[in-house]
Coordinates of C-alpha atoms and ligand atoms in Angstrom, one line a residue:
X26 CA -0.6 -0.2 0.1
X27 CA 1.2 3.2 -0.7
X28 CA -0.5 5.3 2.1
X29 CA 2.0 7.4 4.0
X30 CA 1.6 8.7 7.6
X31 CA 3.1 12.0 7.8
X32 CA 3.4 13.6 11.2
X33 CA 2.3 17.6 12.4
X34 CA 1.9 19.6 14.2
X35 CA -1.0 21.8 14.7
X36 CA -1.6 25.8 12.9
X37 CA -2.9 28.2 15.7
X38 CA -5.3 30.3 13.3
X39 CA -7.8 27.2 12.0
X40 CA -10.9 28.5 13.3
X41 CA -13.8 28.0 10.2
X42 CA -15.5 31.0 9.7
X43 CA -19.3 31.1 8.2
X44 CA -18.2 31.2 4.7
X45 CA -15.2 28.0 5.7
X46 CA -11.4 28.7 6.7
X47 CA -10.3 31.6 4.1
X48 CA -7.0 33.3 4.2
X49 CA -3.8 34.9 2.4
X50 CA -3.2 32.0 -0.4
X51 CA 0.3 31.7 0.9
X52 CA -0.4 30.6 4.4
X53 CA -2.4 28.1 2.9
X54 CA 0.8 27.6 0.1
X55 CA 3.0 26.9 4.4
X56 CA 4.1 22.8 4.7
X57 CA 0.7 20.5 5.7
X58 CA -1.3 23.3 6.5
X59 CA -3.9 23.0 3.5
X60 CA -3.1 19.0 4.7
X61 CA -4.6 19.7 8.5
X62 CA -6.8 20.6 7.5
X63 CA -9.0 18.9 5.6
X64 CA -7.5 15.5 8.0
X65 CA -9.3 17.2 10.4
X66 CA -12.5 17.2 8.0
X67 CA -11.8 13.9 7.1
X68 CA -11.6 13.0 11.1
X69 CA -15.4 14.7 11.9
X70 CA -16.6 13.5 9.2
X71 CA -18.7 10.0 10.0
X72 CA -16.0 6.9 8.8
X73 CA -17.1 6.6 5.0
X74 CA -19.2 3.7 4.4
X75 CA -18.9 1.4 0.4
X76 CA -21.7 4.0 -0.5
X77 CA -20.1 7.2 0.7
X78 CA -20.2 10.0 -2.5
X79 CA -17.3 12.5 -1.7
X80 CA -17.7 15.4 -4.3
X81 CA -14.9 18.1 -5.2
X82 CA -14.2 21.1 -7.5
X83 CA -13.3 24.4 -6.4
X84 CA -14.3 28.5 -8.3
X85 CA -10.8 27.7 -10.3
X86 CA -8.1 30.0 -8.6
X87 CA -4.7 29.7 -7.9
X88 CA -3.9 26.7 -6.1
X89 CA -6.9 24.9 -6.8
X90 CA -5.4 22.5 -8.9
X91 CA -2.6 21.9 -6.4
X92 CA -5.5 21.1 -3.9
X93 CA -6.9 19.2 -5.7
X94 CA -4.4 16.6 -6.0
X95 CA -4.3 16.6 -2.6
X96 CA -6.6 16.3 -1.0
X97 CA -7.9 13.9 -3.2
X98 CA -5.2 12.4 -2.2
X99 CA -5.3 11.8 0.8
X100 CA -9.6 10.7 0.2
X101 CA -8.2 7.7 -0.9
X102 CA -5.7 6.9 1.6
X103 CA -8.8 8.0 4.4
X104 CA -10.4 4.8 3.1
X105 CA -13.4 7.5 -0.2
X106 CA -14.5 4.5 -2.1
X107 CA -16.8 7.0 -4.9
X108 CA -15.0 10.8 -4.8
X109 CA -16.7 12.6 -7.4
X110 CA -14.2 15.8 -8.8
X111 CA -15.5 18.4 -11.3
X112 CA -14.2 19.0 -14.6
X113 CA -10.9 21.1 -14.9
X114 CA -11.1 21.2 -11.2
X115 CA -13.7 23.7 -11.4
X116 CA -17.5 23.3 -9.2
X117 CA -19.4 26.4 -8.7
X118 CA -21.0 26.8 -5.5
X119 CA -24.8 26.3 -6.5
X120 CA -23.5 23.7 -8.8
X121 CA -22.1 22.1 -5.7
X122 CA -25.1 22.1 -3.6
X123 CA -26.8 20.4 -6.8
X124 CA -24.6 17.2 -7.5
X125 CA -24.6 16.9 -3.6
X126 CA -28.6 17.0 -3.3
X127 CA -28.3 14.4 -6.0
X128 CA -25.7 11.7 -5.2
X129 CA -26.7 11.8 -1.5
X130 CA -22.9 12.6 -1.7
X131 CA -22.0 12.8 1.9
X132 CA -20.3 16.0 2.0
X133 CA -18.5 18.5 -0.8
X134 CA -15.6 20.3 -0.7
X135 CA -15.5 23.7 -2.7
X136 CA -12.9 25.5 -3.2
X137 CA -12.6 28.6 -2.9
X138 CA -12.7 32.8 -1.1
X139 CA -15.9 33.1 -2.5
X140 CA -16.0 36.6 -4.7
X141 CA -12.1 37.4 -2.8
X142 CA -9.7 38.1 -5.6
X143 CA -7.4 35.3 -6.9
X144 CA -3.9 34.1 -7.5
X145 CA -0.4 34.3 -5.8
X146 CA -0.7 37.3 -4.0
X147 CA -5.1 36.1 -3.5
X148 CA -7.1 34.9 -1.4
X149 CA -7.5 30.5 -1.2
X150 CA -10.0 29.1 0.8
X151 CA -12.2 25.9 1.7
X152 CA -15.5 25.2 2.4
X153 CA -17.8 22.3 2.7
X154 CA -21.6 21.1 2.8
X155 CA -22.6 18.0 4.1
X156 CA -25.8 16.2 3.3
X157 CA -28.5 18.9 2.9
X158 CA -26.3 19.9 0.4
X159 CA -25.3 23.8 2.7
X160 CA -22.9 24.1 4.8
X161 CA -21.5 22.0 7.5
X162 CA -23.6 23.7 10.7
X163 CA -21.2 25.5 13.6
X164 CA -21.4 22.2 15.6
X165 CA -19.5 20.7 12.5
X166 CA -17.2 23.2 12.0
X167 CA -16.4 23.5 14.6
X168 CA -15.2 19.7 15.7
X169 CA -13.4 21.2 13.1
X170 CA -11.4 23.1 14.0
X171 CA -11.1 20.9 17.6
X172 CA -9.3 18.2 15.6
X173 CA -6.8 20.7 13.6
X174 CA -5.9 21.8 17.7
X175 CA -4.5 19.1 17.9
X176 CA -4.5 17.0 14.9
X177 CA -0.5 14.4 15.3
X178 CA -0.6 12.8 11.6
X179 CA -2.1 13.3 7.9
X180 CA -2.7 10.1 5.8
X181 CA -1.8 10.4 2.3
X182 CA -1.8 8.3 -1.6
X183 CA 1.3 8.1 -3.2
X184 CA 0.6 8.6 -6.8
X185 CA 1.3 10.9 -9.6
X186 CA -1.3 13.8 -10.1
X187 CA -4.9 12.5 -11.6
X188 CA -5.7 14.2 -14.8
X189 CA -8.7 16.1 -14.2
X190 CA -9.4 17.8 -18.0
X191 CA -10.7 15.2 -19.1
X192 CA -14.7 13.8 -18.0
X193 CA -13.4 10.2 -17.1
X194 CA -13.7 6.8 -13.9
X195 CA -10.7 5.7 -12.1
X196 CA -9.7 3.2 -10.5
X197 CA -7.1 3.5 -8.0
X198 CA -7.0 0.9 -4.7
X199 CA -9.3 0.9 -3.7
X200 CA -11.0 4.0 -4.7
X201 CA -14.1 4.7 -7.7
X202 CA -13.0 7.8 -9.7
X203 CA -15.2 10.0 -11.3
X204 CA -14.3 13.0 -13.7
X205 CA -18.2 15.2 -14.3
X206 CA -19.7 17.4 -16.3
X207 CA -21.6 19.5 -13.3
X208 CA -22.1 22.5 -16.0
X209 CA -24.9 19.4 -17.8
X210 CA -26.2 18.6 -14.2
X211 CA -26.7 22.2 -13.8
X212 CA -27.9 23.5 -16.6
X213 CA -30.6 20.5 -17.4
X214 CA -31.6 21.1 -13.0
X215 CA -31.9 24.6 -14.3
X216 CA -34.4 23.9 -17.0
X217 CA -36.7 21.8 -14.4
X218 CA -36.6 25.3 -12.5
X219 CA -38.1 27.2 -15.7
X220 CA -40.1 28.4 -18.9
X221 CA -37.2 27.6 -20.7
X222 CA -38.9 28.4 -24.4
X223 CA -40.7 31.6 -22.9
X224 CA -37.2 32.5 -22.5
X225 CA -35.9 30.7 -25.8
X226 CA -38.6 32.4 -27.6
X227 CA -37.5 35.7 -26.2
X228 CA -33.6 35.8 -27.5
X229 CA -35.6 34.1 -30.4
X230 CA -37.4 37.2 -30.6
X231 CA -34.7 38.9 -31.8
X232 CA -36.0 42.4 -29.8
X233 CA -33.9 41.1 -26.5
X234 CA -30.1 41.2 -25.5
X235 CA -28.7 40.3 -22.6
X236 CA -25.1 40.8 -21.1
X237 CA -23.3 38.0 -18.2
X238 CA -20.4 38.8 -16.6
X239 CA -18.0 36.0 -15.6
X240 CA -15.8 38.4 -14.6
X241 CA -13.6 36.0 -15.5
X242 CA -15.3 33.4 -11.9
X243 CA -16.1 29.7 -12.8
X244 CA -19.8 30.7 -14.3
X245 CA -18.1 31.9 -18.2
X246 CA -19.0 27.6 -19.0
X247 CA -22.5 27.3 -17.5
X248 CA -23.4 31.0 -18.0
X249 CA -22.7 30.3 -21.9
X250 CA -24.0 26.3 -21.5
X251 CA -27.3 28.2 -20.1
X252 CA -27.7 31.1 -21.8
X253 CA -25.7 30.7 -25.7
X254 CA -26.9 26.7 -26.3
X255 CA -29.5 26.3 -24.7
X256 CA -30.9 29.6 -24.7
X257 CA -30.1 31.0 -28.0
X258 CA -29.0 34.1 -27.1
X259 CA -26.6 35.4 -28.5
X260 CA -22.2 34.4 -29.0
X261 CA -21.2 37.7 -27.9
X262 CA -24.0 37.7 -24.9
X263 CA -21.2 36.5 -21.9
X264 CA -18.6 38.3 -21.4
X265 CA -15.6 37.6 -19.4
X266 CA -15.8 33.6 -19.9
X267 CA -12.8 31.2 -19.1
X268 CA -12.2 31.2 -16.0
X269 CA -8.6 32.7 -14.7
X270 CA -6.2 31.3 -11.7
X271 CA -6.2 35.5 -10.5
X272 CA -9.3 36.2 -12.5
X273 CA -8.2 38.5 -14.6
X274 CA -6.7 41.0 -12.2
X275 CA -10.3 41.8 -11.2
X276 CA -12.1 41.1 -8.2
X277 CA -14.9 39.1 -8.6
X278 CA -17.9 40.3 -7.1
X279 CA -20.6 41.7 -8.3
X280 CA -21.2 45.3 -7.2
X281 CA -21.8 48.9 -8.7
X282 CA -18.1 49.4 -7.7
X283 CA -15.9 45.8 -9.2
X284 CA -17.9 45.4 -12.5
X285 CA -18.1 48.6 -13.0
X286 CA -17.5 47.7 -16.7
X287 CA -20.8 46.5 -16.9
X288 CA -22.5 48.9 -15.4
X289 CA -21.3 51.4 -17.8
X290 CA -22.2 49.6 -20.1
X291 CA -26.5 49.4 -19.3
X292 CA -25.7 52.8 -17.7
X293 CA -24.2 54.0 -21.6
X294 CA -26.0 55.4 -24.7
X295 CA -27.3 52.1 -26.7
X296 CA -28.0 49.5 -23.5
X297 CA -29.0 46.0 -24.1
X298 CA -32.4 45.1 -22.1
X299 CA -30.7 43.3 -18.7
X300 CA -27.3 42.6 -18.0
X301 CA -27.0 40.0 -15.0
X302 CA -23.2 39.2 -13.2
X303 CA -22.1 37.0 -10.4
X304 CA -19.0 36.3 -8.5
X305 CA -15.3 34.6 -8.0
X306 CA -17.9 31.1 -7.7
X307 CA -20.9 31.8 -8.3
X308 CA -23.4 32.4 -5.2
X309 CA -23.6 36.0 -5.7
X310 CA -26.1 38.1 -9.2
X311 CA -26.0 41.4 -9.7
X312 CA -29.3 42.4 -12.1
X313 CA -29.5 45.1 -14.2
X314 CA -31.9 46.5 -16.6
X315 CA -31.4 49.5 -18.9
X316 CA -30.7 52.7 -17.3
X317 CA -32.0 50.9 -13.5
X318 CA -29.8 48.7 -11.0
X319 CA -31.9 46.5 -8.8
X320 CA -31.2 46.0 -5.9
X321 CA -31.0 42.7 -4.1
X322 CA -33.1 43.5 -0.9
X323 CA -35.2 44.7 -4.4
X324 CA -34.6 41.1 -7.1
X325 CA -36.0 39.4 -3.8
X326 CA -39.1 40.6 -3.5
X327 CA -39.7 40.6 -6.5
X328 CA -39.2 37.7 -7.5
X329 CA -41.2 36.3 -3.9
X330 CA -43.7 38.4 -5.8
X331 CA -44.0 37.0 -8.8
X332 CA -42.6 33.9 -8.1
X333 CA -45.6 31.6 -8.4
X334 CA -45.8 32.1 -11.8
X335 CA -42.6 30.3 -12.4
X336 CA -42.8 26.3 -14.1
X337 CA -40.8 25.1 -10.3
X338 CA -42.5 27.3 -8.2
X339 CA -46.4 27.1 -8.7
X340 CA -46.8 26.1 -5.6
X341 CA -46.1 29.5 -4.6
X342 CA -44.3 30.7 -1.7
X343 CA -44.3 28.2 2.3
X344 CA -42.6 31.9 3.5
X345 CA -39.5 34.1 3.1
X346 CA -36.1 35.0 4.8
X347 CA -34.5 37.8 4.1
X348 CA -31.4 38.4 6.4
X349 CA -30.7 41.6 8.7
X350 CA -29.0 44.3 6.6
X351 CA -31.5 43.0 3.8
X352 CA -35.1 46.1 3.4
X353 CA -38.0 45.6 4.1
X354 CA -39.5 45.6 1.0
X355 CA -40.2 41.2 0.4
X356 CA -41.7 42.0 4.0
X357 CA -44.3 43.5 2.4
X358 CA -45.2 41.8 -0.1
X359 CA -45.0 38.1 2.2
X360 CA -47.5 40.3 4.1
X361 CA -49.8 41.3 1.4
X362 CA -49.6 37.0 0.3
X363 CA -50.3 36.4 3.7
X364 CA -47.4 34.5 4.5
X365 CA -44.8 33.9 7.1
X366 CA -41.4 36.5 6.3
X367 CA -38.3 36.0 8.2
X368 CA -35.6 37.9 9.5
X369 CA -31.8 35.8 10.5
X370 CA -29.0 36.8 10.6
X371 CA -26.0 37.6 8.3
X372 CA -25.2 34.5 6.9
X373 CA -27.0 32.3 4.3
X374 CA -26.2 28.9 7.0
X375 CA -28.8 30.4 8.5
X376 CA -31.4 29.7 5.5
X377 CA -30.3 26.3 5.6
X378 CA -33.2 25.5 9.0
X379 CA -35.8 27.1 7.5
X380 CA -35.0 25.5 5.0
X381 CA -35.2 21.7 5.2
X382 CA -38.1 22.5 8.2
X383 CA -39.9 24.1 4.8
X384 CA -40.5 26.8 6.5
X385 CA -40.2 28.9 3.4
X386 CA -39.4 28.5 -1.0
X387 CA -37.7 31.6 -1.2
X388 CA -34.8 33.0 0.8
X389 CA -31.8 36.4 0.2
X390 CA -29.1 38.7 1.3
X391 CA -28.4 42.3 0.2
X392 CA -25.1 41.2 -0.3
X393 CA -26.2 39.8 -4.1
X394 CA -27.6 36.9 -2.7
X395 CA -30.6 34.6 -4.2
X396 CA -32.4 31.2 -3.6
X397 CA -34.6 28.9 -3.3
X398 CA -35.7 26.7 -1.4
X399 CA -34.0 24.3 -4.6
X400 CA -30.9 23.6 -3.3
X401 CA -29.2 24.9 -0.1
X402 CA -26.2 28.2 -1.5
X403 CA -27.2 31.3 -3.0
X404 CA -27.4 31.5 -5.8
X405 CA -26.4 33.4 -9.5
X406 CA -26.5 32.3 -12.3
X407 CA -30.5 30.8 -10.6
X408 CA -31.2 34.2 -10.3
X409 CA -30.3 35.5 -13.6
X410 CA -32.7 33.1 -15.2
X411 CA -35.5 33.7 -12.6
X412 CA -35.3 37.8 -14.0
X413 CA -35.1 36.8 -17.9
X414 CA -38.5 34.3 -16.8
X415 CA -39.8 36.8 -15.6
X416 CA -39.2 39.1 -18.3
X417 CA -40.9 36.7 -20.7
X418 CA -43.4 36.2 -19.6
X419 CA -44.6 40.0 -18.2
X420 CA -43.3 40.9 -21.7
X421 CA -42.0 43.9 -20.0
X422 CA -38.5 46.0 -19.6
X423 CA -36.9 45.6 -16.3
X424 CA -37.8 49.5 -15.1
X425 CA -41.3 49.1 -15.6
X426 CA -40.7 46.0 -13.5
X427 CA -39.4 47.9 -10.5
X428 CA -42.3 51.0 -11.0
X429 CA -45.3 48.3 -10.7
X430 CA -43.7 47.0 -7.3
X431 CA -43.4 50.0 -6.3
X432 CA -46.3 51.9 -6.9
X433 CA -48.6 48.0 -5.7
X434 CA -45.5 48.2 -2.3
X435 CA -44.0 51.4 -1.7
X436 CA -40.7 51.5 -2.1
X437 CA -37.4 51.0 -0.2
X438 CA -34.6 53.4 -0.4
X439 CA -31.2 51.4 0.0
X440 CA -27.0 51.6 0.2
X441 CA -25.5 50.1 1.8
X442 CA -21.8 52.2 2.7
X443 CA -18.3 49.8 3.7
X444 CA -14.9 50.6 5.3
X445 CA -12.7 48.1 4.4
X446 CA -9.7 47.0 6.5
X447 CA -9.6 49.6 9.8
X448 CA -8.1 49.1 12.7
X449 CA -9.7 46.1 14.2
X450 CA -9.6 48.4 18.3
X451 CA -10.7 51.0 16.5
X452 CA -13.8 49.0 15.0
X453 CA -15.1 47.6 18.1
X454 CA -15.0 50.6 20.0
X455 CA -16.8 51.6 17.8
X456 CA -19.9 49.6 18.1
X457 CA -19.2 49.5 21.9
X458 CA -19.9 53.4 22.3
X459 CA -23.1 52.1 20.1
X460 CA -24.0 50.0 22.1
X461 CA -23.9 52.4 24.9
X462 CA -26.4 54.9 23.7
X463 CA -28.7 52.1 23.2
X464 CA -31.0 52.3 25.9
X465 CA -31.3 56.1 26.6
X466 CA -31.6 57.1 22.9
X467 CA -35.3 55.6 22.1
X468 CA -38.1 58.5 21.6
X469 CA -35.1 61.0 19.9
X470 CA -35.3 63.3 17.2
X471 CA -33.1 63.9 15.0
X472 CA -33.8 66.3 12.8
X473 CA -37.2 65.0 11.2
X474 CA -36.3 61.2 12.2
X475 CA -38.0 59.7 15.4
X476 CA -36.4 56.7 17.2
X477 CA -38.4 54.2 17.4
X478 CA -36.6 51.5 18.3
X479 CA -33.5 50.2 18.0
X480 CA -31.5 46.7 19.4
X481 CA -28.3 44.2 19.9
X482 CA -30.0 42.2 17.3
X483 CA -30.4 38.6 18.8
X484 CA -32.1 36.0 16.7
X485 CA -33.6 32.3 18.2
X486 CA -33.6 29.7 15.4
X487 CA -37.5 28.5 14.5
X488 CA -36.0 25.2 13.9
X489 CA -33.6 24.3 16.8
X490 CA -33.8 27.2 19.0
X491 CA -30.5 27.9 18.9
X492 CA -29.6 31.5 19.8
X493 CA -26.6 33.9 17.9
X494 CA -26.7 37.1 20.0
X495 CA -24.6 40.4 19.4
X496 CA -25.8 39.7 15.3
X497 CA -25.6 43.7 14.1
X498 CA -26.8 47.1 15.7
X499 CA -30.7 48.6 14.7
X500 CA -31.7 51.7 14.3
X501 CA -35.4 52.2 13.7
X502 CA -37.2 54.7 12.9
X503 CA -40.4 55.4 13.2
X504 CA -41.3 56.8 9.2
X505 CA -39.8 52.8 8.8
X506 CA -36.4 54.1 8.2
X507 CA -33.2 52.0 9.4
X508 CA -30.0 52.0 10.1
X509 CA -28.5 48.7 10.7
X510 CA -24.7 48.4 11.4
X511 CA -21.9 45.3 12.1
X512 CA -18.7 44.5 11.1
X513 CA -17.8 41.9 8.7
X514 CA -17.7 37.9 9.7
X515 CA -15.5 37.3 6.1
X516 CA -12.2 39.4 5.8
X517 CA -9.0 38.6 5.8
X518 CA -7.7 41.6 7.2
X519 CA -8.1 44.5 9.5
X520 CA -12.0 44.8 10.8
X521 CA -15.1 45.8 7.7
X522 CA -17.4 48.7 9.3
X523 CA -20.4 47.5 7.8
X524 CA -23.6 50.2 7.5
X525 CA -27.4 49.7 6.3
X526 CA -29.7 52.7 5.2
X527 CA -32.9 52.0 4.3
X528 CA -36.1 54.6 3.9
X529 CA -39.0 53.9 3.0
X530 CA -42.1 56.0 0.9
X531 CA -45.2 54.2 0.3
X532 CA -45.0 57.6 -3.5
X533 CA -42.3 55.8 -5.4
X534 CA -42.3 59.0 -7.1
X535 CA -41.7 61.3 -4.6
X536 CA -38.1 61.0 -5.0
X537 CA -36.5 62.4 -8.1
X538 CA -32.4 62.5 -6.5
X539 CA -30.7 59.7 -6.7
X540 CA -30.9 56.8 -4.1
X541 CA -27.3 58.4 -2.1
X542 CA -28.7 62.0 -2.0
X543 CA -32.0 60.6 -1.1
X544 CA -30.6 59.4 1.5
X545 CA -28.0 61.7 2.9
X546 CA -30.4 63.1 6.2
X547 CA -30.3 58.4 7.8
X548 CA -26.1 58.5 6.3
X549 CA -25.6 62.0 8.9
X550 CA -27.8 60.4 11.3
X551 CA -24.7 57.4 11.7
X552 CA -22.3 59.7 10.9
X553 CA -23.9 61.5 14.8
X554 CA -24.0 58.2 15.9
X555 CA -21.5 56.1 15.9
X556 CA -18.9 58.6 14.7
X557 CA -17.7 56.7 12.3
X558 CA -15.0 59.6 11.7
X559 CA -13.9 59.5 14.9
X560 CA -13.7 55.8 15.3
X561 CA -12.4 55.1 11.1
X562 CA -10.8 58.1 10.8
X563 CA -11.7 57.7 7.1
X564 CA -13.9 60.8 5.2
X565 CA -16.0 57.8 3.1
X566 CA -16.8 54.4 2.6
X567 CA -13.9 52.6 0.7
X568 CA -17.3 50.6 -1.0
X569 CA -20.8 52.4 -1.6
X570 CA -23.9 49.9 -2.9
Ligands
LIG629 C1 -21.0 39.0 3.9 C2 -22.1 39.3 3.4 C3 -23.8 37.8 3.9 C4 -23.1 37.0 2.8 C5 -21.1 36.3 3.3 C6 -20.2 35.3 2.5 O1 -20.3 38.7 5.5 O2 -22.5 40.3 4.1 O3 -24.1 38.4 3.8 O4 -23.8 36.3 3.4 O5 -20.3 37.7 3.1 O6 -20.9 35.1 1.0 P1 -20.0 40.0 6.0 O7 -18.5 40.5 5.4 O8 -20.6 41.2 6.5 O9 -19.6 38.6 7.4
LIG630 ZN1 -19.4 33.9 -3.8

């Protein structure tokens, strides 16, 4: 047998966060670093039986291929009998979730740092999803961390690197390995959820043109298959379609800043009718129409209001959920439809229990993430297909769909201001400063705005009753406006302060100003409350979305 047992000692920084273990590439490249973490994962999983499947794939970023070879050899040595690998080592996060559910796999390992930049100086990450297709719960990730803190040895099967580029089945030792085409699997799956005939007719009419920016990340092949091959969009539809190890030097985050070239096309002369983008690992999405950006919060609300028209969702909504900082646009829809709307802490994992318990059909976050009960991750291309299906059915441009929605439910002007790479102590002090005021503020006037209530958001999971405290500070005003402050849990350098601003207007035509101007009074109140400039030493946010 070619199994080698290698002596090692723990690293102190292997505690997985909300999105797995995410670090600089150089950290992952240290001897034993990845190996220790993967061995700790394998030691935490139940012993694999003959029937248990492991799936491996990533977003194609730098170190993806090397990591896959290491994990593969470790998985063989650890007695996995059946391993599936995405061709070229690529599997988007939503496709992974779909594959796990399809094959009822024991575990899926996703190599990605999501929307963080890649390349030798960029970030790398390891996430693992369990049988339901969703990210492992905290109990499990804590156990992996415990194992990583005491690890003494890992094992590796010694063999040549395995060809992961050709679709093939390979037998090594006791292990059956299959290189699979997750692109066509995922496209088949989408075909069941949406009305492909209607979307095909839309493209065929010649009156509809769209652009999809894959940002040189994982969704390129998926988008080409779906939009161009199966739905008949023109060959120039998918931009930056080839996944690259450094995402073409860009930042694969589909927002107004990082996808600015696409945004410029949609807001420029002769814009296409529809624009969309997704992130490094394909779970985020951005939706644009001609001269209009649909906020992810609004996108969720529009989906909720229209979902029953789509083939995969004829039964309508069981309920909806949004992360706490996401605007309350979807709450209005849920209220009108008479379904429950759950408010969860930031992070997709909180939706998992609600989805598994069939309490919700649809969920989303302001951070460009929407999804449904079809998988247990957010899903970028799914959201794009949702919008395409909607446009095809309603035969209306995006702007008109939004206008009608706002006329019916009112409009939530919304923006997020991020202060990135702030000194961690300073950011903590700002939050403490805010917390200390919570009791004294309700009732106070800030210009025209009266503060109604404020709190430190605490969530009790309605399924397992687990409690998550300190999930962000909420300030609610009498007119329905809201400001939320929280610190990011995903940054890899310093702290990131996020300020979420929301203003509700029943009459959507009332403000002719742009969003930032409409929100200006609330932006000032946020400064007054938190003394942002004082604590962060910044005059303005690093990113405004
Ligand atoms: C961010 C987003 C959050 C999302 C997470 C993972 O987390 O805000 O909604 O679930 O990335 O994609 P944060 O950095 O704010 O903790
Ligand atoms: Zn992502």
